[in-house]
mmCIF file of C-alpha atoms and ligand atoms in Angstrom:
data_model
loop_
_atom_site.group_PDB
_atom_site.id
_atom_site.type_symbol
_atom_site.label_atom_id
_atom_site.label_comp_id
_atom_site.label_asym_id
_atom_site.label_seq_id
_atom_site.Cartn_x
_atom_site.Cartn_y
_atom_site.Cartn_z
ATOM 1 C CA MET K 1 82.009 -160.913 -87.404
ATOM 2 C CA THR K 2 80.013 -158.060 -86.180
ATOM 3 C CA ASN K 3 78.894 -158.201 -82.697
ATOM 4 C CA PHE K 4 75.416 -156.661 -83.241
ATOM 5 C CA VAL K 5 73.743 -154.516 -80.541
ATOM 6 C CA PRO K 6 70.703 -156.395 -79.248
ATOM 7 C CA THR K 7 67.209 -154.833 -79.966
ATOM 8 C CA PRO K 8 65.597 -153.778 -76.786
ATOM 9 C CA THR K 9 62.076 -154.956 -76.010
ATOM 10 C CA VAL K 10 60.944 -151.495 -74.832
ATOM 11 C CA PRO K 11 59.862 -149.046 -77.636
ATOM 12 C CA ALA K 12 62.540 -146.577 -79.107
ATOM 13 C CA PRO K 13 61.980 -142.930 -78.198
ATOM 14 C CA ASP K 14 60.310 -140.996 -80.920
ATOM 15 C CA ILE K 15 63.117 -138.687 -82.234
ATOM 16 C CA VAL K 16 62.175 -135.525 -84.207
ATOM 17 C CA ARG K 17 65.653 -134.369 -85.364
ATOM 18 C CA CYS K 18 69.167 -133.630 -84.549
ATOM 19 C CA ALA K 19 68.891 -130.435 -82.516
ATOM 20 C CA TYR K 20 72.204 -129.206 -81.123
ATOM 21 C CA MET K 21 75.893 -130.316 -80.551
ATOM 22 C CA GLU K 22 77.845 -129.363 -77.540
ATOM 23 C CA ILE K 23 81.523 -128.988 -78.200
ATOM 24 C CA VAL K 24 84.506 -128.324 -75.977
ATOM 25 C CA VAL K 25 86.836 -125.652 -77.185
ATOM 26 C CA THR K 26 90.303 -124.583 -75.737
ATOM 27 C CA ASP K 27 90.015 -120.840 -76.478
ATOM 28 C CA LEU K 28 86.486 -119.466 -76.134
ATOM 29 C CA ALA K 29 87.483 -116.083 -77.752
ATOM 30 C CA LYS K 30 89.104 -117.623 -80.767
ATOM 31 C CA SER K 31 86.101 -119.946 -81.177
ATOM 32 C CA ARG K 32 83.723 -116.927 -80.977
ATOM 33 C CA GLU K 33 85.567 -115.140 -83.793
ATOM 34 C CA PHE K 34 85.176 -118.324 -85.924
ATOM 35 C CA TYR K 35 81.481 -118.984 -85.171
ATOM 36 C CA VAL K 36 80.133 -115.554 -84.766
ATOM 37 C CA ASP K 37 82.383 -113.082 -86.642
ATOM 38 C CA LEU K 38 83.243 -115.523 -89.513
ATOM 39 C CA LEU K 39 80.162 -117.730 -89.898
ATOM 40 C CA GLY K 40 77.418 -115.392 -88.329
ATOM 41 C CA LEU K 41 75.775 -117.795 -86.011
ATOM 42 C CA HIS K 42 73.629 -115.904 -83.588
ATOM 43 C CA VAL K 43 74.413 -115.610 -79.961
ATOM 44 C CA THR K 44 71.355 -116.592 -77.777
ATOM 45 C CA GLU K 45 73.326 -116.305 -74.578
ATOM 46 C CA GLU K 46 76.972 -116.220 -73.433
ATOM 47 C CA ASP K 47 79.043 -116.236 -70.277
ATOM 48 C CA GLU K 48 82.647 -116.639 -69.388
ATOM 49 C CA ASN K 49 82.290 -120.558 -69.770
ATOM 50 C CA ALA K 50 80.140 -121.054 -72.689
ATOM 51 C CA ILE K 51 78.401 -119.504 -75.823
ATOM 52 C CA TYR K 52 74.985 -120.828 -77.087
ATOM 53 C CA LEU K 53 74.492 -120.308 -80.795
ATOM 54 C CA ARG K 54 71.602 -120.794 -83.193
ATOM 55 C CA SER K 55 71.066 -120.637 -86.864
ATOM 56 C CA LEU K 56 68.739 -118.048 -88.562
ATOM 57 C CA GLU K 57 65.645 -120.061 -88.774
ATOM 58 C CA GLU K 58 66.017 -121.937 -85.322
ATOM 59 C CA PHE K 59 63.462 -121.249 -82.552
ATOM 60 C CA ILE K 60 64.848 -123.530 -79.931
ATOM 61 C CA HIS K 61 67.431 -122.031 -77.602
ATOM 62 C CA HIS K 62 70.557 -123.239 -79.538
ATOM 63 C CA ASN K 63 71.946 -125.536 -82.089
ATOM 64 C CA LEU K 64 75.631 -125.309 -80.969
ATOM 65 C CA VAL K 65 77.322 -124.921 -77.491
ATOM 66 C CA LEU K 66 80.798 -123.864 -77.200
ATOM 67 C CA ARG K 67 82.052 -124.766 -73.786
ATOM 68 C CA LYS K 68 85.529 -123.903 -72.544
ATOM 69 C CA GLY K 69 87.532 -126.848 -71.423
ATOM 70 C CA PRO K 70 91.039 -128.404 -71.379
ATOM 71 C CA ILE K 71 90.639 -130.873 -74.396
ATOM 72 C CA ALA K 72 88.910 -130.148 -77.543
ATOM 73 C CA ALA K 73 86.161 -132.714 -77.972
ATOM 74 C CA VAL K 74 82.489 -133.307 -78.380
ATOM 75 C CA ALA K 75 80.307 -133.424 -75.165
ATOM 76 C CA ALA K 76 76.924 -134.296 -76.639
ATOM 77 C CA PHE K 77 75.088 -135.169 -79.879
ATOM 78 C CA ALA K 78 71.573 -133.796 -78.859
ATOM 79 C CA TYR K 79 68.371 -134.978 -80.455
ATOM 80 C CA ARG K 80 64.934 -133.489 -79.842
ATOM 81 C CA VAL K 81 62.173 -136.096 -79.077
ATOM 82 C CA LYS K 82 58.487 -135.651 -79.879
ATOM 83 C CA SER K 83 57.151 -135.176 -76.283
ATOM 84 C CA PRO K 84 58.246 -135.121 -72.629
ATOM 85 C CA ALA K 85 57.280 -138.750 -72.274
ATOM 86 C CA GLU K 86 59.829 -139.720 -75.004
ATOM 87 C CA VAL K 87 62.682 -138.619 -72.688
ATOM 88 C CA ASP K 88 61.426 -141.414 -70.216
ATOM 89 C CA ALA K 89 61.305 -143.700 -73.141
ATOM 90 C CA ALA K 90 65.000 -142.917 -74.136
ATOM 91 C CA GLU K 91 66.124 -143.520 -70.723
ATOM 92 C CA ALA K 92 64.409 -146.863 -70.410
ATOM 93 C CA TYR K 93 65.629 -147.917 -73.788
ATOM 94 C CA TYR K 94 69.340 -147.201 -73.012
ATOM 95 C CA LYS K 95 69.039 -148.704 -69.584
ATOM 96 C CA GLU K 96 67.791 -151.953 -71.187
ATOM 97 C CA LEU K 97 70.777 -151.872 -73.441
ATOM 98 C CA GLY K 98 72.871 -151.776 -70.293
ATOM 99 C CA CYS K 99 74.358 -148.224 -71.124
ATOM 100 C CA ARG K 100 75.253 -145.687 -68.587
ATOM 101 C CA THR K 101 72.504 -142.821 -68.464
ATOM 102 C CA GLU K 102 72.216 -139.556 -66.526
ATOM 103 C CA ARG K 103 68.966 -137.700 -66.160
ATOM 104 C CA ARG K 104 68.761 -133.990 -65.286
ATOM 105 C CA LYS K 105 65.486 -132.587 -64.789
ATOM 106 C CA GLU K 106 67.105 -129.047 -65.009
ATOM 107 C CA GLY K 107 68.848 -129.990 -68.354
ATOM 108 C CA PHE K 108 72.802 -130.269 -68.950
ATOM 109 C CA THR K 109 72.711 -126.853 -70.704
ATOM 110 C CA LYS K 110 71.080 -123.444 -70.320
ATOM 111 C CA GLY K 111 67.884 -123.221 -72.352
ATOM 112 C CA ILE K 112 67.056 -127.012 -72.351
ATOM 113 C CA GLY K 113 64.850 -128.700 -69.644
ATOM 114 C CA ASP K 114 64.505 -132.459 -68.579
ATOM 115 C CA SER K 115 67.018 -134.401 -70.531
ATOM 116 C CA VAL K 116 68.741 -137.714 -70.526
ATOM 117 C CA ARG K 117 72.441 -138.335 -71.605
ATOM 118 C CA VAL K 118 73.674 -141.741 -72.355
ATOM 119 C CA GLU K 119 76.938 -143.261 -73.315
ATOM 120 C CA ASP K 120 75.624 -145.157 -76.346
ATOM 121 C CA PRO K 121 76.578 -148.726 -77.532
ATOM 122 C CA LEU K 122 79.092 -147.081 -79.926
ATOM 123 C CA GLY K 123 80.643 -144.981 -77.310
ATOM 124 C CA PHE K 124 78.974 -141.674 -78.342
ATOM 125 C CA PRO K 125 77.497 -139.221 -75.929
ATOM 126 C CA TYR K 126 73.881 -138.939 -77.015
ATOM 127 C CA GLU K 127 71.331 -136.587 -75.425
ATOM 128 C CA PHE K 128 67.397 -136.676 -75.677
ATOM 129 C CA PHE K 129 65.265 -133.855 -74.637
ATOM 130 C CA TYR K 130 61.869 -132.180 -75.355
ATOM 131 C CA GLU K 131 61.737 -129.112 -73.182
ATOM 132 C CA THR K 132 63.448 -126.093 -74.374
ATOM 133 C CA GLU K 133 63.255 -122.339 -74.271
ATOM 134 C CA HIS K 134 61.659 -120.747 -77.438
ATOM 135 C CA VAL K 135 63.637 -117.808 -78.834
ATOM 136 C CA GLU K 136 63.101 -115.315 -81.658
ATOM 137 C CA ARG K 137 63.137 -117.091 -84.952
ATOM 138 C CA LEU K 138 65.083 -114.741 -87.080
ATOM 139 C CA THR K 139 63.849 -116.045 -90.476
ATOM 140 C CA GLN K 140 62.715 -112.593 -91.786
ATOM 141 C CA ARG K 141 65.177 -110.550 -89.934
ATOM 142 C CA TYR K 142 66.745 -109.662 -93.413
ATOM 143 C CA ASP K 143 68.532 -106.810 -91.567
ATOM 144 C CA LEU K 144 70.761 -109.471 -90.114
ATOM 145 C CA TYR K 145 70.964 -111.802 -93.037
ATOM 146 C CA SER K 146 74.585 -112.167 -93.979
ATOM 147 C CA ALA K 147 75.888 -113.335 -97.592
ATOM 148 C CA GLY K 148 76.923 -116.595 -96.042
ATOM 149 C CA GLU K 149 73.930 -117.046 -93.688
ATOM 150 C CA LEU K 150 73.602 -120.358 -91.943
ATOM 151 C CA VAL K 151 69.857 -121.052 -91.711
ATOM 152 C CA ARG K 152 69.460 -124.563 -89.939
ATOM 153 C CA LEU K 153 71.458 -127.227 -88.310
ATOM 154 C CA ASP K 154 71.315 -130.025 -90.766
ATOM 155 C CA HIS K 155 73.178 -133.128 -89.437
ATOM 156 C CA PHE K 156 75.934 -134.862 -87.499
ATOM 157 C CA ASN K 157 78.529 -137.202 -88.841
ATOM 158 C CA GLN K 158 80.029 -139.840 -86.598
ATOM 159 C CA VAL K 159 83.223 -142.026 -87.100
ATOM 160 C CA THR K 160 82.752 -145.606 -86.019
ATOM 161 C CA PRO K 161 84.933 -148.730 -86.609
ATOM 162 C CA ASP K 162 81.994 -151.100 -87.439
ATOM 163 C CA VAL K 163 79.418 -149.372 -89.652
ATOM 164 C CA PRO K 164 77.135 -152.351 -89.955
ATOM 165 C CA ARG K 165 76.895 -152.519 -86.178
ATOM 166 C CA GLY K 166 76.169 -148.797 -85.931
ATOM 167 C CA ARG K 167 73.615 -148.999 -88.780
ATOM 168 C CA LYS K 168 71.538 -151.789 -87.078
ATOM 169 C CA TYR K 169 71.670 -149.940 -83.727
ATOM 170 C CA LEU K 170 70.422 -146.660 -85.248
ATOM 171 C CA GLU K 171 67.793 -148.584 -87.328
ATOM 172 C CA ASP K 172 66.473 -149.960 -84.123
ATOM 173 C CA LEU K 173 66.476 -146.508 -82.706
ATOM 174 C CA GLY K 174 64.068 -145.541 -85.491
ATOM 175 C CA PHE K 175 66.401 -143.975 -88.103
ATOM 176 C CA ARG K 176 66.186 -144.936 -91.818
ATOM 177 C CA VAL K 177 68.888 -145.149 -94.400
ATOM 178 C CA SER K 178 68.704 -142.857 -97.240
ATOM 179 C CA GLU K 179 72.093 -143.736 -98.880
ATOM 180 C CA ASP K 180 75.163 -145.885 -98.277
ATOM 181 C CA ILE K 181 78.532 -146.737 -99.615
ATOM 182 C CA GLN K 182 79.625 -150.467 -100.128
ATOM 183 C CA ASP K 183 82.152 -152.452 -102.115
ATOM 184 C CA SER K 184 81.255 -155.610 -104.111
ATOM 185 C CA ASP K 185 82.220 -157.856 -101.030
ATOM 186 C CA GLY K 186 79.300 -156.126 -99.048
ATOM 187 C CA VAL K 187 81.760 -154.261 -96.734
ATOM 188 C CA THR K 188 79.761 -150.934 -95.831
ATOM 189 C CA TYR K 189 81.964 -147.908 -95.589
ATOM 190 C CA ALA K 190 79.320 -145.382 -94.620
ATOM 191 C CA ALA K 191 75.638 -144.824 -94.172
ATOM 192 C CA TRP K 192 73.299 -141.766 -94.105
ATOM 193 C CA MET K 193 70.437 -142.038 -91.631
ATOM 194 C CA HIS K 194 67.463 -139.773 -91.052
ATOM 195 C CA ARG K 195 64.391 -138.932 -88.781
ATOM 196 C CA LYS K 196 63.418 -135.603 -90.283
ATOM 197 C CA GLN K 197 62.581 -135.687 -93.914
ATOM 198 C CA THR K 198 65.964 -134.970 -95.416
ATOM 199 C CA VAL K 199 68.963 -137.146 -96.343
ATOM 200 C CA HIS K 200 70.158 -137.252 -92.770
ATOM 201 C CA ASP K 201 70.115 -136.460 -89.238
ATOM 202 C CA THR K 202 73.315 -138.209 -88.626
ATOM 203 C CA ALA K 203 75.699 -140.248 -90.827
ATOM 204 C CA LEU K 204 78.251 -143.065 -89.993
ATOM 205 C CA THR K 205 81.682 -142.933 -91.509
ATOM 206 C CA GLY K 206 83.989 -146.062 -91.190
ATOM 207 C CA GLY K 207 87.063 -145.254 -89.203
ATOM 208 C CA ASN K 208 88.812 -145.243 -85.983
ATOM 209 C CA GLY K 209 86.227 -144.172 -83.456
ATOM 210 C CA PRO K 210 84.150 -143.195 -81.659
ATOM 211 C CA ARG K 211 84.879 -139.756 -83.019
ATOM 212 C CA MET K 212 82.880 -136.826 -84.402
ATOM 213 C CA HIS K 213 83.560 -136.308 -88.124
ATOM 214 C CA HIS K 214 81.657 -133.078 -88.542
ATOM 215 C CA VAL K 215 78.543 -130.985 -87.721
ATOM 216 C CA ALA K 216 76.699 -129.564 -90.628
ATOM 217 C CA PHE K 217 74.811 -126.347 -91.080
ATOM 218 C CA ALA K 218 72.639 -125.509 -94.002
ATOM 219 C CA THR K 219 72.430 -122.337 -96.163
ATOM 220 C CA HIS K 220 69.723 -121.415 -98.529
ATOM 221 C CA GLU K 221 71.664 -121.503 -101.782
ATOM 222 C CA LYS K 222 74.992 -122.357 -103.290
ATOM 223 C CA HIS K 223 76.187 -118.808 -103.480
ATOM 224 C CA ASN K 224 76.023 -118.492 -99.617
ATOM 225 C CA ILE K 225 78.812 -121.063 -99.591
ATOM 226 C CA ILE K 226 80.953 -119.581 -102.216
ATOM 227 C CA GLN K 227 80.759 -116.328 -100.130
ATOM 228 C CA ILE K 228 82.102 -118.126 -96.941
ATOM 229 C CA CYS K 229 85.138 -119.252 -99.080
ATOM 230 C CA ASP K 230 85.725 -115.655 -100.296
ATOM 231 C CA LYS K 231 85.436 -114.396 -96.774
ATOM 232 C CA MET K 232 87.959 -116.895 -95.531
ATOM 233 C CA GLY K 233 90.310 -115.878 -98.368
ATOM 234 C CA ALA K 234 89.858 -112.329 -97.502
ATOM 235 C CA LEU K 235 90.605 -112.950 -93.896
ATOM 236 C CA ARG K 236 93.728 -115.018 -94.946
ATOM 237 C CA ILE K 237 92.456 -118.205 -93.323
ATOM 238 C CA SER K 238 92.041 -120.194 -96.508
ATOM 239 C CA ASP K 239 94.215 -122.974 -94.810
ATOM 240 C CA ARG K 240 91.119 -123.575 -92.687
ATOM 241 C CA ILE K 241 89.287 -124.623 -95.875
ATOM 242 C CA GLU K 242 89.784 -128.382 -95.856
ATOM 243 C CA ARG K 243 87.659 -129.726 -98.668
ATOM 244 C CA GLY K 244 85.409 -128.101 -101.379
ATOM 245 C CA PRO K 245 83.399 -126.424 -102.252
ATOM 246 C CA GLY K 246 81.825 -129.022 -104.289
ATOM 247 C CA ARG K 247 78.733 -131.023 -105.103
ATOM 248 C CA HIS K 248 78.299 -134.368 -103.206
ATOM 249 C CA GLY K 249 77.291 -137.466 -105.153
ATOM 250 C CA VAL K 250 75.732 -138.875 -101.876
ATOM 251 C CA SER K 251 72.884 -136.636 -100.840
ATOM 252 C CA ASN K 252 73.405 -134.442 -103.790
ATOM 253 C CA ALA K 253 74.189 -131.576 -101.506
ATOM 254 C CA PHE K 254 76.654 -128.581 -102.394
ATOM 255 C CA TYR K 255 79.201 -128.753 -99.567
ATOM 256 C CA LEU K 256 82.255 -127.123 -97.958
ATOM 257 C CA TYR K 257 84.259 -128.361 -95.095
ATOM 258 C CA ILE K 258 86.166 -125.953 -92.804
ATOM 259 C CA LEU K 259 87.961 -126.408 -89.564
ATOM 260 C CA ASP K 260 87.501 -124.436 -86.481
ATOM 261 C CA PRO K 261 90.432 -123.163 -84.264
ATOM 262 C CA ASP K 262 90.459 -126.526 -82.495
ATOM 263 C CA SER K 263 90.169 -128.507 -85.741
ATOM 264 C CA HIS K 264 86.628 -129.398 -85.175
ATOM 265 C CA ARG K 265 85.200 -129.809 -88.630
ATOM 266 C CA ILE K 266 82.158 -127.935 -89.805
ATOM 267 C CA GLU K 267 80.357 -128.646 -92.969
ATOM 268 C CA ILE K 268 78.361 -125.990 -94.767
ATOM 269 C CA TYR K 269 75.641 -127.711 -96.810
ATOM 270 C CA THR K 270 72.748 -127.045 -99.104
ATOM 271 C CA GLN K 271 70.271 -128.609 -101.594
ATOM 272 C CA ASP K 272 69.805 -132.200 -100.528
ATOM 273 C CA TYR K 273 66.447 -133.743 -101.182
ATOM 274 C CA TYR K 274 62.981 -134.926 -99.456
ATOM 275 C CA THR K 275 62.903 -138.385 -98.081
ATOM 276 C CA GLY K 276 59.814 -138.377 -96.011
ATOM 277 C CA ASP K 277 57.819 -141.183 -97.838
ATOM 278 C CA PRO K 278 57.961 -144.543 -95.990
ATOM 279 C CA ASP K 279 59.108 -146.284 -99.176
ATOM 280 C CA ASN K 280 61.909 -143.809 -100.029
ATOM 281 C CA PRO K 281 64.465 -145.640 -101.956
ATOM 282 C CA THR K 282 67.869 -146.290 -100.324
ATOM 283 C CA ILE K 283 70.711 -145.371 -102.816
ATOM 284 C CA THR K 284 73.892 -147.553 -102.728
ATOM 285 C CA TRP K 285 77.098 -146.276 -104.073
ATOM 286 C CA ASP K 286 80.155 -148.247 -105.036
ATOM 287 C CA VAL K 287 83.169 -147.482 -102.948
ATOM 288 C CA HIS K 288 85.218 -147.258 -106.290
ATOM 289 C CA ASP K 289 82.738 -144.763 -107.840
ATOM 290 C CA ASN K 290 84.740 -141.365 -108.108
ATOM 291 C CA GLN K 291 81.511 -139.504 -108.016
ATOM 292 C CA ARG K 292 80.245 -140.786 -104.769
ATOM 293 C CA ARG K 293 81.773 -138.202 -102.458
ATOM 294 C CA ASP K 294 82.321 -135.557 -105.109
ATOM 295 C CA TRP K 295 80.151 -135.364 -108.075
ATOM 296 C CA TRP K 296 82.666 -133.673 -110.102
ATOM 297 C CA GLY K 297 85.237 -136.377 -109.485
ATOM 298 C CA ASN K 298 87.606 -134.184 -107.363
ATOM 299 C CA PRO K 299 89.644 -136.312 -104.902
ATOM 300 C CA VAL K 300 89.039 -136.285 -101.297
ATOM 301 C CA VAL K 301 91.970 -135.011 -99.242
ATOM 302 C CA PRO K 302 93.467 -137.831 -96.854
ATOM 303 C CA SER K 303 92.907 -135.651 -93.774
ATOM 304 C CA TRP K 304 89.136 -135.885 -94.361
ATOM 305 C CA TYR K 305 89.237 -139.526 -94.001
ATOM 306 C CA THR K 306 91.806 -139.670 -91.000
ATOM 307 C CA GLU K 307 91.131 -136.601 -88.774
ATOM 308 C CA ALA K 308 88.138 -136.220 -86.442
ATOM 309 C CA SER K 309 87.141 -134.955 -82.890
ATOM 310 C CA LEU K 310 87.494 -136.960 -79.703
ATOM 311 C CA VAL K 311 84.069 -137.589 -77.928
ATOM 312 C CA LEU K 312 83.557 -137.581 -74.097
ATOM 313 C CA ASP K 313 82.010 -139.934 -71.652
ATOM 314 C CA LEU K 314 79.549 -138.616 -69.114
ATOM 315 C CA ASP K 315 82.352 -137.737 -66.590
ATOM 316 C CA GLY K 316 83.902 -135.529 -69.440
ATOM 317 C CA ASN K 317 86.811 -137.962 -70.218
ATOM 318 C CA PRO K 318 87.616 -138.775 -73.877
ATOM 319 C CA GLN K 319 86.461 -142.058 -74.909
ATOM 320 C CA PRO K 320 89.255 -144.394 -76.093
ATOM 321 C CA VAL K 321 89.476 -144.707 -79.842
ATOM 322 C CA ILE K 322 89.058 -148.116 -81.360
ATOM 323 C CA GLU K 323 90.730 -149.026 -84.635
ATOM 324 C CA ARG K 324 88.722 -149.936 -87.636
ATOM 325 C CA THR K 325 89.675 -153.507 -88.869
ATOM 326 C CA ASP K 326 87.684 -153.636 -92.064
ATOM 327 C CA ALA K 327 89.252 -151.988 -95.067
ATOM 328 C CA SER K 328 89.113 -148.125 -94.860
ATOM 329 C CA GLU K 329 87.544 -146.009 -97.588
ATOM 330 C CA MET K 330 90.772 -143.996 -97.989
ATOM 331 C CA ALA K 331 92.925 -147.043 -98.371
ATOM 332 C CA VAL K 332 90.813 -148.451 -101.133
ATOM 333 C CA THR K 333 90.246 -145.362 -103.054
ATOM 334 C CA VAL K 334 92.851 -142.585 -102.588
ATOM 335 C CA GLY K 335 95.565 -143.092 -105.178
ATOM 336 C CA ALA K 336 94.119 -146.389 -106.356
ATOM 337 C CA ASP K 337 93.491 -145.346 -109.867
ATOM 338 C CA GLY K 338 93.010 -148.852 -111.157
ATOM 339 C CA PHE K 339 90.218 -149.530 -108.848
ATOM 340 C CA SER K 340 88.071 -146.472 -109.422
ATOM 341 C CA TYR K 341 85.843 -145.293 -112.204
ATOM 342 C CA THR K 342 83.719 -142.514 -113.608
ATOM 343 C CA ARG K 343 81.714 -144.464 -116.047
ATOM 344 C CA LYS K 344 81.518 -148.010 -114.540
ATOM 345 C CA ASP K 345 81.031 -149.957 -117.936
ATOM 346 C CA ASP K 346 84.071 -148.367 -119.478
ATOM 347 C CA SER K 347 86.277 -148.582 -116.221
ATOM 348 C CA ALA K 348 88.671 -150.915 -117.970
ATOM 349 C CA ALA K 349 88.774 -148.977 -121.248
ATOM 350 C CA GLY K 350 90.687 -145.782 -120.055
ATOM 351 C CA THR K 351 91.134 -143.210 -122.804
ATOM 352 C CA ASP K 352 88.948 -145.436 -125.284
ATOM 353 C CA ALA K 353 85.885 -144.460 -123.167
ATOM 354 C CA VAL K 354 86.880 -140.689 -123.543
ATOM 355 C CA GLY K 355 87.207 -141.198 -127.341
ATOM 356 C CA PHE K 356 83.811 -142.958 -127.535
ATOM 357 C CA LYS K 357 82.199 -140.194 -125.850
ATOM 358 C CA LEU K 358 83.899 -137.525 -127.938
ATOM 359 C CA GLY K 359 83.083 -139.462 -130.984
ATOM 360 C CA ALA K 360 79.493 -139.750 -130.058
ATOM 361 C CA GLN K 361 79.204 -135.994 -129.781
ATOM 362 C CA VAL K 362 80.312 -135.377 -133.490
HETATM 363 FE FE1 FE2 D 1 77.825 -134.189 -93.873
#
């Protein structure tokens, strides 16, 4: 039985979008090679302890902070709110939830002003800020545009053992669900949740957590993603391509998952869809639908379901990982041929279904 997070009586902060992630890396030079030399993220500022990176179209100080530290982990999932007063609202909201909060008028990172960080009810380090230094938006700097250019931060993905609990908490916080994955018993395996008008700002994936599953950057087109694959092949680091490229069922996006030197997972993502209307329909996928995670029906590698990054508490220590007790998506779908389908109505018919289709084409 899910122990739901209570709904606070004070208003939720008005969140605009996912804005940046701060990750701890163990070798700053190696991480710089990956994020700057390979992926082409733009350096706003750097020193011996940290590198502040942004995507081509970004005008706030950064979308990613690489901070040198002893344990690879995530220090913050940061959201921009609509006004300075909304930082106060976030602080009051989490205080009422009984969560630990820390407010810093000078910000937690360079380029960001008044912010609050919290240990949220799911154990994730969330940050809320409005004030930020504006930097040059490189949109028309085609002289800098690479063949695999990353143009925007798109979303976070979080692993949590109790997805319904996380979903209700994030809905209270003002997120709306664009898509989810369930089974016929009503077990929810994943949910995609948004504030900006795309499929998501963050997603919840069921598994041992709290952990960070991935952070995703968008490209303009599919061919930009293919170029990243070709470049990784040329550099003889194809073993860092974990999954894809492919087309997602959920979100419709074209995708690629790659692993940084500390095995933090990065998704490269493009071509999802508009979700801004108040009555945008939620799409529910069956956990046995082979096309939910990959539209072409390619299997998902087991590591994608089991591996993820630790997250830190506000003292910088890793949060303990709690095991998921509900059925895991991997357990019910990987290798479970008898329980998955491509055409639902024909799922029991096997080759007959293919025969029918071929016959119908004649
Ligand atoms: Fe994603």
